[in-house]
Coordinates of C-alpha atoms in Angstrom, one line a residue:
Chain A
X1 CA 309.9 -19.6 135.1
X2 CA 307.3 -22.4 135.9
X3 CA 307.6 -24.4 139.2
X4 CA 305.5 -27.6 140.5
X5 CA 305.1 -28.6 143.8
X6 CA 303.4 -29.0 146.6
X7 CA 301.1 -25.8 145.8
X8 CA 299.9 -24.6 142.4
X9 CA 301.8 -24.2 139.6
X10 CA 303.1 -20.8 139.4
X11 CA 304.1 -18.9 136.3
X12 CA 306.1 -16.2 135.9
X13 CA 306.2 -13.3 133.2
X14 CA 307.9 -10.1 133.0
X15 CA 305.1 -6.9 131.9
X16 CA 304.4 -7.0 128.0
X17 CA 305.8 -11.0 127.8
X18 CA 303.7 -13.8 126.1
X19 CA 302.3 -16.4 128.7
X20 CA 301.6 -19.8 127.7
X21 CA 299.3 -22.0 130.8
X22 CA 299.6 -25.5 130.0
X23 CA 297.0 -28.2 130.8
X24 CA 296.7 -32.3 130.5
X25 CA 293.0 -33.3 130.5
X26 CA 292.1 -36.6 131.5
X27 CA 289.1 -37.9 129.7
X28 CA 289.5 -38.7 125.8
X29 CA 285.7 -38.7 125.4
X30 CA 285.8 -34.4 126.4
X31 CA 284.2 -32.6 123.8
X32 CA 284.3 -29.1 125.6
X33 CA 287.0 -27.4 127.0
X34 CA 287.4 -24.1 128.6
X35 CA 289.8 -21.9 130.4
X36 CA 289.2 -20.0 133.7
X37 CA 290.5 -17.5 135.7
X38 CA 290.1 -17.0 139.1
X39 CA 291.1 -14.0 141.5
X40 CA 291.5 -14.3 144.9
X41 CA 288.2 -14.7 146.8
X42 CA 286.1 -14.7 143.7
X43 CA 284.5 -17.6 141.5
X44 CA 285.9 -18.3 138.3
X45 CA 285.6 -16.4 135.4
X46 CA 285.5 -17.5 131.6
X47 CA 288.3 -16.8 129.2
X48 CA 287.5 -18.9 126.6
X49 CA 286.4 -21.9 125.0
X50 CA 287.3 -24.5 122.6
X51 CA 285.4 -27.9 121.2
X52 CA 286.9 -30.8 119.9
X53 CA 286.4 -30.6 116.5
X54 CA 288.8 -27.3 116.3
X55 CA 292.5 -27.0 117.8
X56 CA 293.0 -23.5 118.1
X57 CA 290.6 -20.5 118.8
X58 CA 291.7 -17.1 119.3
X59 CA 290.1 -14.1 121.3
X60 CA 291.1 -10.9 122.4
X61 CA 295.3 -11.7 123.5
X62 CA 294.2 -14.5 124.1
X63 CA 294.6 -18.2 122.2
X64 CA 293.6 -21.5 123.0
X65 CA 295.6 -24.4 122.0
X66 CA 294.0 -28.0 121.8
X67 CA 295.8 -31.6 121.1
X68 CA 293.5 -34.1 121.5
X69 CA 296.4 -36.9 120.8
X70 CA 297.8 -36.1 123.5
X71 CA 295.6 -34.7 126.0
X72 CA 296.9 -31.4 126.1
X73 CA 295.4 -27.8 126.0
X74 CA 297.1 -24.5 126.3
X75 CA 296.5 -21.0 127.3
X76 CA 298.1 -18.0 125.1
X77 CA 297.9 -14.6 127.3
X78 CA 299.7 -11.9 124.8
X79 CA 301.7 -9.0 125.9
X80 CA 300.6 -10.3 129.7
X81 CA 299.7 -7.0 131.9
X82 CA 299.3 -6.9 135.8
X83 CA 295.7 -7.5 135.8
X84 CA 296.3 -10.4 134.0
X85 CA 297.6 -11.9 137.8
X86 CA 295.4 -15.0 138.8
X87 CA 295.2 -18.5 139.3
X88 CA 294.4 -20.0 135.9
X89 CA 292.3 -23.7 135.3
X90 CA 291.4 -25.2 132.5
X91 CA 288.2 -27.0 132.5
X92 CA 287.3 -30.4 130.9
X93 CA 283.1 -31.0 129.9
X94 CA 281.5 -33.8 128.0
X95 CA 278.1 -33.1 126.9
X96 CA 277.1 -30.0 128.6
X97 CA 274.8 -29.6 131.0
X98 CA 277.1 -31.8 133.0
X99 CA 279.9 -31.7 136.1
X100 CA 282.7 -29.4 134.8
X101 CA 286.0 -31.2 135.7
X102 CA 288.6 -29.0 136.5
X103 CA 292.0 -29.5 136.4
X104 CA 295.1 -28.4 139.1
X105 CA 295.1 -24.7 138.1
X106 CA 298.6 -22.6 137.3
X107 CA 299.4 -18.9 139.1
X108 CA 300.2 -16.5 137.1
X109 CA 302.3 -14.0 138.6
X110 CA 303.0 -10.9 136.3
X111 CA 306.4 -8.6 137.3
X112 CA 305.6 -5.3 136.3
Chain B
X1 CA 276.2 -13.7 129.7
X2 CA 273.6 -15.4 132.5
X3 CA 274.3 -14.5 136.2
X4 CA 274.3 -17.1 138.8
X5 CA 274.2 -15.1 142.3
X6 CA 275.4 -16.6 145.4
X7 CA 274.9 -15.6 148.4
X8 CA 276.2 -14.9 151.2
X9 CA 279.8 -14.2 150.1
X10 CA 281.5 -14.8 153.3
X11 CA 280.3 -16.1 156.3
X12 CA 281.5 -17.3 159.7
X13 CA 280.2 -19.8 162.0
X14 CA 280.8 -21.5 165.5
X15 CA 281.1 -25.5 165.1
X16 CA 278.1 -27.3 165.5
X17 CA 275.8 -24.8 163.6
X18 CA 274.4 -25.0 160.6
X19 CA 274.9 -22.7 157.3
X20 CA 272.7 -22.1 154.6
X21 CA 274.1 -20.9 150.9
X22 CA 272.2 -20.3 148.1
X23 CA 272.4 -20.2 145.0
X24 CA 270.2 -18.1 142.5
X25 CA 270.1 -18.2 138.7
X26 CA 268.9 -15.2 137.8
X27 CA 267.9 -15.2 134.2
X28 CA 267.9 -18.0 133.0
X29 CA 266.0 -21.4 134.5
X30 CA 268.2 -24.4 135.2
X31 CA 267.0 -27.9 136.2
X32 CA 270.6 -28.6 137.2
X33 CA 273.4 -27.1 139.5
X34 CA 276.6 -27.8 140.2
X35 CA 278.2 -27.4 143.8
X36 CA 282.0 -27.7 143.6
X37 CA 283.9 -27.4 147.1
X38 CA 287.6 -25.7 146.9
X39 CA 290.4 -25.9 149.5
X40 CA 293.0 -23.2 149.4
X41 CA 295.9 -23.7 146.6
X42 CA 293.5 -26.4 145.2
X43 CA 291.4 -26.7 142.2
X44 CA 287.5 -26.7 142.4
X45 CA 286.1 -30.6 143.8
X46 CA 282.5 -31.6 142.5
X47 CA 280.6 -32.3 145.5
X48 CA 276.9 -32.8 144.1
X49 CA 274.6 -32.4 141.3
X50 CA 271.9 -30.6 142.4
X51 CA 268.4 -31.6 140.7
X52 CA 265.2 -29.6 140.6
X53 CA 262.5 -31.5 142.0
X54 CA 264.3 -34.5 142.7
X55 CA 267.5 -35.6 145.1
X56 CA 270.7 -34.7 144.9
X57 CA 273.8 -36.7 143.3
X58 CA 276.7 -36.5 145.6
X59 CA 280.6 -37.5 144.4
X60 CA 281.9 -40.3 146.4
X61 CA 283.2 -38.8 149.8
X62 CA 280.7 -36.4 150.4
X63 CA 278.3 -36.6 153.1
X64 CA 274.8 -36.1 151.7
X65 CA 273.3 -35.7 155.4
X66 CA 276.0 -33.1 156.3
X67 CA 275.7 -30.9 153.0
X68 CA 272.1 -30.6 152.4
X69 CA 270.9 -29.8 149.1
X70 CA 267.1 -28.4 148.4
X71 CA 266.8 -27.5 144.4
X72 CA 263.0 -26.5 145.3
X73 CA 262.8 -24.5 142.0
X74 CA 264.1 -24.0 138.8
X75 CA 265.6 -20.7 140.3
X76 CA 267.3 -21.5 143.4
X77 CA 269.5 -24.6 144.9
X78 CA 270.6 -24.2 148.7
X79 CA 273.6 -25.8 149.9
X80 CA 272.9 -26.5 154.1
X81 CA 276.4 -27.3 155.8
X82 CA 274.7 -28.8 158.8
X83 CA 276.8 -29.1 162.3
X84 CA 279.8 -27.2 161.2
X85 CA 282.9 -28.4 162.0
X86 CA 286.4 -26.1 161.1
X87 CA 287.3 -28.8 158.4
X88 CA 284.8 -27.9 156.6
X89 CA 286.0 -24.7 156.4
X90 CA 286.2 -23.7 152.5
X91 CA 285.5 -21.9 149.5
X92 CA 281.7 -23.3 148.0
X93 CA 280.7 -22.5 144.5
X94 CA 277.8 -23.3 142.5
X95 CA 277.2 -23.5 139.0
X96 CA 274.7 -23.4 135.8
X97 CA 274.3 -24.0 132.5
X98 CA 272.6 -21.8 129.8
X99 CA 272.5 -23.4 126.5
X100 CA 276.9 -24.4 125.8
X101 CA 278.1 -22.2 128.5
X102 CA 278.4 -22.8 132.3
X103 CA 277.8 -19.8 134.8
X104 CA 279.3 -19.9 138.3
X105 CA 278.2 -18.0 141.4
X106 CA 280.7 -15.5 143.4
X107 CA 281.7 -18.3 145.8
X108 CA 281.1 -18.2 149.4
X109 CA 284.0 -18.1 152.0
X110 CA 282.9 -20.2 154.9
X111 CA 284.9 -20.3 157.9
X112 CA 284.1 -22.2 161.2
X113 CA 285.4 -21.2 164.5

């Protein structure tokens, strides 16, 4: 299950189970959006990306999501596996070459 | 993809000295770097733009003469935490663009004692 509070987010998923990360971004003007994950210690790493003018972009088990409407992007991790264990963010960029704007970040926890 | 290398990794330092980060990209040439600050169980915080052959941009909050920026070439931007204190203990990262997609460095742990 998915809990908020005073730390991050934190997801849980049994082995072989779907993930979905959810993510509200706050600027409507955002034309570029991209996931992250981040493993203890170490600097984020890309997933995947996603512009404005499309709302959903696959990769390898992974989808993105996007509803500009209402702000919202989401992160499909299929059949989730133990490596897939991280802290998650989604990203918000306008323009590129500009300030990435991150947003609160989810953990995912996978139970083997 | 590009590589940004950061360096050092981890370091540790007694309050009241000084730390020097940098930040390398290392094939591709950027006129711009991001430094972003993160705090355990938080998200990644912009502190500065980092611009190459001009001054810095810092986010409201952050103390330009405490976190020194030099962006000397279109190579390298250093990140200077002068007279550590342990509050500014935390997890630095820089950041690059190459054409539509942004590079980060490793991240460097700092810790001040």
């Amino acid at each position: 299950g998915e809990s908020v509070g005073l730390h991050l987010p934190t997801l849980s998923v049994q082995e072989g189970d779907n993930s979905i990360i959810n993510c509200a971004y706050s600027n409507s003007a955002s034309d570029y959006f991209i996931w992250y994950k981040q493993e203890s210690g170490k600097g984020p790493q890309f997933i995947i990306d996603i512009r404005s003018n499309m709302d959903k972009r696959q990769g390898q088990r992974v989808t993105v999501l996007l509803n500009k409407t209402v702000k919202h992007l989401s992160l499909q991790i299929a059949a989730t596996q133990p490596g897939d264990s991280a802290v998650y963010f989604c990203a918000e960029n306008r323009s590129g070459n500009t300030p990435l704007v991150f947003g609160k970040g989810t953990r995912l926890s996978v139970i083997a | 993809g590009a590589v940004v290398s950061q360096h050092p990794s981890r370091v540790i330092c007694k309050s009241g000295t000084s730390v020097k980060i940098e930040c390398r990209s290392l094939d591709f040439q950027a006129t711009t770097m991001f430094w972003y600050r993160q705090f355990p169980k938080k998200s990644l915080m912009l502190m500065a733009t980092s611009n190459e052959g001009s001054k810095a941009t810092y986010e409201q909050g952050v103390e330009k003469d405490k976190f020194l920026i030099n962006h000397a070439s279109l190579t390298l931007s250093t990140l200077t935490v002068t007279s550590a204190h342990p509050e500014d203990s935390s997890f630095y990262i820089c950041s690059g663009w190459m054409n539509t997609e942004a590079f980060f460095g490793q991240g460097t742990r700092l810790t001040v004692v």
